[in-house]
Short mmCIF file of N, CA and C in Angstrom, two decimals:
data_model
loop_
_atom_site.label_atom_id
_atom_site.label_comp_id
_atom_site.label_asym_id
_atom_site.label_seq_id
_atom_site.Cartn_x
_atom_site.Cartn_y
_atom_site.Cartn_z
N MET I 165 13.35 -5.79 -11.41
CA MET I 165 11.84 -5.67 -11.16
C MET I 165 11.50 -5.79 -9.76
N SER I 166 12.24 -6.77 -8.95
CA SER I 166 11.81 -6.78 -7.51
C SER I 166 12.10 -5.54 -6.66
N THR I 167 12.96 -4.84 -7.13
CA THR I 167 13.28 -3.60 -6.63
C THR I 167 12.39 -2.33 -6.45
N THR I 168 11.76 -2.40 -8.15
CA THR I 168 10.77 -1.68 -8.65
C THR I 168 9.62 -1.83 -7.82
N ASP I 169 9.28 -3.11 -8.02
CA ASP I 169 8.05 -3.81 -7.32
C ASP I 169 7.89 -3.33 -5.55
N SER I 170 9.01 -3.49 -5.08
CA SER I 170 9.24 -3.11 -3.57
C SER I 170 8.90 -1.72 -3.60
N VAL I 171 9.52 -1.00 -4.06
CA VAL I 171 9.35 0.58 -4.26
C VAL I 171 7.81 0.96 -4.19
N LEU I 172 7.08 0.48 -5.22
CA LEU I 172 5.86 0.73 -5.58
C LEU I 172 4.99 0.70 -4.58
N ILE I 173 5.33 -1.01 -3.89
CA ILE I 173 4.21 -1.12 -2.84
C ILE I 173 4.63 -0.34 -1.50
N SER I 174 5.89 -0.08 -1.26
CA SER I 174 6.27 0.95 -0.25
C SER I 174 5.78 2.29 -0.21
N ILE I 175 5.72 2.67 -1.33
CA ILE I 175 5.05 4.11 -1.71
C ILE I 175 3.58 3.93 -1.56
N SER I 176 3.02 2.99 -1.88
CA SER I 176 1.52 2.99 -1.47
C SER I 176 1.37 3.03 0.14
N GLN I 177 2.20 1.72 0.51
CA GLN I 177 1.87 1.60 1.80
C GLN I 177 1.93 2.83 2.80
N ILE I 178 3.13 3.66 2.55
CA ILE I 178 3.60 4.96 3.34
C ILE I 178 2.40 5.95 3.24
N ILE I 179 1.97 6.19 1.92
CA ILE I 179 0.86 7.23 1.80
C ILE I 179 -0.35 6.78 2.08
N THR I 180 -0.95 5.44 2.14
CA THR I 180 -1.98 4.79 2.67
C THR I 180 -2.12 4.96 4.25
N SER I 181 -1.02 4.09 4.90
CA SER I 181 -1.23 4.10 6.19
C SER I 181 -0.55 5.32 7.12
N ASP I 182 0.57 5.76 6.68
CA ASP I 182 1.06 7.07 7.26
C ASP I 182 0.66 8.36 6.83
N ILE I 183 -0.12 8.30 5.75
CA ILE I 183 -0.58 9.95 5.44
C ILE I 183 -2.20 9.93 5.51
N ILE I 184 -2.63 9.05 4.75
CA ILE I 184 -4.14 9.31 4.43
C ILE I 184 -4.74 8.71 5.97
N TYR I 185 -4.27 7.67 6.34
CA TYR I 185 -5.25 6.97 7.32
C TYR I 185 -5.25 7.92 8.80
N PRO I 186 -4.02 8.41 9.07
CA PRO I 186 -4.13 9.22 10.39
C PRO I 186 -4.81 10.73 10.16
N MET I 187 -5.09 11.08 8.64
CA MET I 187 -5.80 12.21 8.53
C MET I 187 -7.50 11.98 8.32
N ARG I 188 -7.78 10.66 8.27
CA ARG I 188 -8.80 10.22 8.12
C ARG I 188 -9.21 8.70 8.96
N PRO I 189 -9.14 8.79 10.39
CA PRO I 189 -9.19 7.88 11.24
C PRO I 189 -10.51 7.16 11.37
N GLN I 190 -11.50 7.87 10.91
CA GLN I 190 -12.77 7.11 10.90
C GLN I 190 -13.11 6.40 9.53
N ALA I 191 -11.98 6.22 8.71
CA ALA I 191 -12.19 5.47 7.57
C ALA I 191 -12.40 4.10 8.08
N THR I 192 -13.18 3.33 7.34
CA THR I 192 -13.16 1.78 7.31
C THR I 192 -12.38 1.04 6.58
N PRO I 193 -11.71 -0.03 7.08
CA PRO I 193 -10.56 -0.70 6.42
C PRO I 193 -11.07 -0.85 5.11
N LYS I 194 -11.99 -1.25 4.57
CA LYS I 194 -12.33 -1.16 3.04
C LYS I 194 -12.05 0.21 2.36
N GLN I 195 -12.48 0.97 2.79
CA GLN I 195 -12.31 2.40 2.05
C GLN I 195 -10.41 2.73 2.13
N VAL I 196 -9.65 2.19 3.39
CA VAL I 196 -8.60 2.33 3.29
C VAL I 196 -7.68 1.44 2.38
N ALA I 197 -8.42 0.13 2.03
CA ALA I 197 -7.64 -0.69 0.86
C ALA I 197 -7.72 -0.28 -0.27
N TRP I 198 -9.30 0.37 -0.56
CA TRP I 198 -9.53 0.96 -1.88
C TRP I 198 -8.55 2.12 -2.14
N PHE I 199 -8.23 3.06 -1.21
CA PHE I 199 -7.27 4.02 -1.23
C PHE I 199 -6.14 3.56 -1.75
N GLY I 200 -5.57 2.36 -0.84
CA GLY I 200 -4.09 2.04 -1.28
C GLY I 200 -3.96 1.20 -2.78
N ARG I 201 -5.22 0.82 -3.05
CA ARG I 201 -5.16 0.33 -4.38
C ARG I 201 -5.19 1.71 -5.46
N GLY I 202 -5.88 2.63 -5.17
CA GLY I 202 -5.74 3.59 -6.45
C GLY I 202 -4.56 4.70 -6.22
N VAL I 203 -3.76 4.42 -4.86
CA VAL I 203 -2.40 5.07 -4.96
C VAL I 203 -1.65 4.00 -5.83
N SER I 204 -1.83 2.77 -5.83
CA SER I 204 -0.93 1.84 -6.28
C SER I 204 -1.11 2.12 -7.68
N LEU I 205 -2.50 2.24 -8.34
CA LEU I 205 -2.70 2.43 -9.60
C LEU I 205 -1.53 3.57 -10.26
N ILE I 206 -1.96 4.56 -9.47
CA ILE I 206 -1.36 6.08 -9.94
C ILE I 206 0.26 5.81 -9.85
N VAL I 207 0.49 5.29 -8.79
CA VAL I 207 2.07 5.38 -8.84
C VAL I 207 2.67 4.32 -9.99
N SER I 208 1.85 3.22 -10.26
CA SER I 208 2.34 2.41 -11.47
C SER I 208 2.16 3.08 -12.60
N ALA I 209 1.29 3.86 -12.89
CA ALA I 209 0.80 4.51 -13.89
C ALA I 209 1.99 5.40 -14.40
N LEU I 210 2.42 6.20 -13.34
CA LEU I 210 3.46 7.44 -13.55
C LEU I 210 4.77 6.54 -13.77
N ALA I 211 5.25 5.30 -13.32
CA ALA I 211 6.41 4.58 -13.14
C ALA I 211 6.05 3.75 -14.93
N LEU I 212 4.98 3.54 -15.39
CA LEU I 212 4.82 2.83 -16.87
C LEU I 212 5.04 4.23 -17.65
N ILE I 213 4.72 4.95 -17.55
CA ILE I 213 4.93 6.20 -18.46
C ILE I 213 6.11 6.86 -18.10
N LEU I 214 6.81 6.92 -17.33
CA LEU I 214 8.58 7.05 -17.12
C LEU I 214 9.32 6.16 -18.02
N GLY I 215 8.93 5.06 -17.79
CA GLY I 215 9.60 3.95 -18.44
C GLY I 215 9.44 3.78 -20.01
N LEU I 216 8.12 4.02 -20.48
CA LEU I 216 8.12 4.11 -21.81
C LEU I 216 8.31 5.63 -22.53
N THR I 217 8.62 6.27 -22.11
CA THR I 217 8.78 7.59 -22.41
C THR I 217 10.57 8.10 -22.54
N TRP I 218 11.17 7.18 -21.37
CA TRP I 218 12.63 7.45 -21.14
C TRP I 218 13.44 7.13 -22.53
N ARG I 219 14.22 8.13 -22.66
CA ARG I 219 15.23 7.93 -24.00
C ARG I 219 16.45 7.76 -23.49
N GLY I 220 16.94 7.72 -22.39
CA GLY I 220 18.05 7.66 -21.93
C GLY I 220 18.46 6.13 -21.67
N SER I 221 19.76 5.82 -21.39
CA SER I 221 20.05 4.54 -20.85
C SER I 221 19.40 3.85 -19.71
N ILE I 222 19.45 2.58 -19.76
CA ILE I 222 18.89 2.18 -18.54
C ILE I 222 19.68 2.45 -17.00
N ILE I 223 20.91 2.79 -17.38
CA ILE I 223 21.73 2.97 -16.20
C ILE I 223 21.43 4.45 -15.38
N LYS I 224 20.92 5.25 -16.48
CA LYS I 224 20.19 6.37 -16.26
C LYS I 224 19.15 6.18 -15.60
N LEU I 225 18.46 5.26 -15.73
CA LEU I 225 16.80 5.11 -15.34
C LEU I 225 17.14 4.43 -13.78
N PHE I 226 17.92 3.67 -13.53
CA PHE I 226 18.52 3.10 -12.56
C PHE I 226 18.96 4.09 -11.66
N GLU I 227 19.66 5.04 -12.07
CA GLU I 227 20.48 6.49 -11.41
C GLU I 227 19.21 6.93 -10.80
N LEU I 228 18.29 7.46 -11.47
CA LEU I 228 16.95 7.85 -10.97
C LEU I 228 16.07 7.34 -9.87
N GLY I 229 15.96 6.00 -10.24
CA GLY I 229 15.50 5.02 -9.27
C GLY I 229 15.71 4.97 -7.98
N THR I 230 17.40 5.01 -7.77
CA THR I 230 17.87 4.66 -6.51
C THR I 230 17.69 5.71 -5.61
N PRO I 231 17.98 6.98 -6.08
CA PRO I 231 17.31 8.24 -4.87
C PRO I 231 16.12 8.05 -4.56
N ILE I 232 15.33 7.60 -5.48
CA ILE I 232 13.95 7.84 -5.03
C ILE I 232 13.48 6.74 -4.01
N ALA I 233 14.15 5.53 -4.16
CA ALA I 233 14.10 4.53 -3.07
C ALA I 233 14.83 4.92 -2.11
N MET I 234 16.00 5.58 -1.87
CA MET I 234 16.68 5.99 -0.80
C MET I 234 15.77 6.84 0.01
N ASN I 235 15.10 7.83 -0.55
CA ASN I 235 14.10 8.83 0.10
C ASN I 235 12.86 8.29 0.46
N LEU I 236 12.77 6.91 0.55
CA LEU I 236 11.35 6.21 1.09
C LEU I 236 11.99 5.69 2.60
N ILE I 237 13.30 5.42 3.01
CA ILE I 237 13.75 5.00 3.85
C ILE I 237 13.29 5.79 5.34
N PRO I 238 13.61 7.20 5.36
CA PRO I 238 13.41 8.00 6.53
C PRO I 238 11.90 8.05 6.93
N PRO I 239 10.83 7.90 6.00
CA PRO I 239 9.43 7.84 6.26
C PRO I 239 9.14 6.40 6.90
N TYR I 240 9.54 5.33 6.40
CA TYR I 240 9.42 4.03 6.59
C TYR I 240 10.04 3.86 8.12
N MET I 241 11.01 4.17 8.39
CA MET I 241 11.92 3.91 9.76
C MET I 241 11.23 4.66 10.74
N ILE I 242 10.92 6.05 10.43
CA ILE I 242 10.03 6.47 11.55
C ILE I 242 8.52 6.00 11.95
N GLY I 243 7.99 5.44 10.45
CA GLY I 243 6.70 4.72 11.06
C GLY I 243 7.00 3.50 11.63
N LEU I 244 8.21 2.91 11.28
CA LEU I 244 8.53 1.78 11.80
C LEU I 244 8.96 1.50 13.59
N PHE I 245 9.75 2.64 13.83
CA PHE I 245 9.96 2.84 15.05
C PHE I 245 9.55 3.83 16.08
N MET I 246 8.65 4.90 15.58
CA MET I 246 8.29 5.89 16.64
C MET I 246 7.17 5.40 17.19
N LYS I 247 7.04 5.47 18.39
CA LYS I 247 6.03 5.46 19.37
C LYS I 247 4.95 6.28 19.16
N HIS I 248 5.13 7.38 18.87
CA HIS I 248 4.00 8.21 18.82
C HIS I 248 4.04 8.89 17.37
N ARG I 249 2.97 8.44 16.36
CA ARG I 249 2.81 9.12 15.10
C ARG I 249 3.25 10.51 14.99
N PRO I 250 4.15 11.02 13.88
CA PRO I 250 4.19 12.04 13.74
C PRO I 250 2.95 12.80 12.74
N HIS I 251 2.84 14.02 12.74
CA HIS I 251 1.80 14.25 11.60
C HIS I 251 1.95 14.05 10.50
N PRO I 252 0.94 13.48 9.77
CA PRO I 252 1.39 13.07 8.42
C PRO I 252 1.97 14.01 7.30
N TRP I 253 1.66 15.08 7.50
CA TRP I 253 2.73 15.96 6.54
C TRP I 253 3.88 16.35 7.17
N SER I 254 4.23 16.08 8.01
CA SER I 254 5.71 15.99 8.52
C SER I 254 6.61 15.03 7.72
N LEU I 255 5.90 13.66 7.39
CA LEU I 255 6.52 12.75 6.75
C LEU I 255 6.49 13.10 5.00
N ALA I 256 5.29 13.64 4.72
CA ALA I 256 4.90 13.52 3.33
C ALA I 256 5.49 14.83 2.60
N ILE I 257 5.78 16.14 3.02
CA ILE I 257 6.48 17.08 2.53
C ILE I 257 8.17 16.94 2.37
N PRO I 258 8.53 16.24 3.58
CA PRO I 258 10.31 16.17 2.86
C PRO I 258 10.20 14.87 1.98
N THR I 259 9.40 14.26 2.12
CA THR I 259 9.53 12.76 1.18
C THR I 259 9.29 13.38 -0.21
N ILE I 260 8.27 13.88 -0.58
CA ILE I 260 7.75 14.83 -1.84
C ILE I 260 9.15 15.49 -2.37
N ALA I 261 9.47 16.32 -1.72
CA ALA I 261 10.22 17.54 -1.80
C ALA I 261 11.79 16.48 -2.43
N ALA I 262 11.97 15.68 -1.42
CA ALA I 262 13.26 14.98 -1.91
C ALA I 262 13.19 14.09 -3.01
N ILE I 263 11.97 13.54 -3.38
CA ILE I 263 11.70 12.78 -4.41
C ILE I 263 12.04 13.67 -5.62
N VAL I 264 10.95 14.62 -5.85
CA VAL I 264 11.20 15.81 -6.66
C VAL I 264 12.43 16.30 -7.14
N ALA I 265 13.47 16.38 -5.98
CA ALA I 265 14.70 17.19 -6.27
C ALA I 265 15.52 16.10 -7.01
N ALA I 266 15.23 14.89 -6.56
CA ALA I 266 16.04 13.65 -7.24
C ALA I 266 15.77 13.84 -8.81
N ILE I 267 14.59 13.96 -9.03
CA ILE I 267 14.01 13.64 -10.34
C ILE I 267 14.90 14.88 -10.87
N LEU I 268 14.72 15.98 -10.67
CA LEU I 268 15.39 17.45 -11.03
C LEU I 268 16.64 17.45 -11.48
N ILE I 269 17.38 16.84 -10.23
CA ILE I 269 18.94 16.81 -10.45
C ILE I 269 19.35 15.74 -11.32
N ILE I 270 18.79 14.33 -11.60
CA ILE I 270 18.97 13.37 -12.40
C ILE I 270 18.67 14.12 -14.01
N ALA I 271 17.16 14.44 -14.19
CA ALA I 271 16.95 15.27 -15.49
C ALA I 271 17.65 16.07 -16.03
N LEU I 272 18.05 17.30 -15.41
CA LEU I 272 18.89 18.21 -15.72
C LEU I 272 20.52 18.24 -15.50
N HIS I 273 20.74 16.89 -15.28
CA HIS I 273 22.35 16.75 -15.15
C HIS I 273 22.60 16.41 -16.76
#
C-alpha cells in the first residue's frame, strides 16, 4: 500500500509541477493545487479500475506496478537535480511512452 500511495503522489506531483506549471506559469498556487487534486483523482480512479478489473494473480499486478514506478525515476531525478528546467513535454512524452509500453508488455505477455 505504501508503494502504491507513493507512486500515485509522485505521478500527481510530476504532472502538476514539472509539466503543467511550466506551461502555465501565471497560474495561482490555488489553481495549481486544484489541478494537482484533479490529477490525483484521475490517477486514483485509473488505479482503482485496474485493481477491480484485474483477473490475474497479485504477483502479475505487482509486476505491472514495478515498471511503472521505475519509469517515474528519470523525470523525478531530472526535476530534482537539473539547474535549468527542461521543456515539460521532454519529460512527459518519454515517461508516458514507457508506462504504456510497460502496460502493453505485461498485458500481452
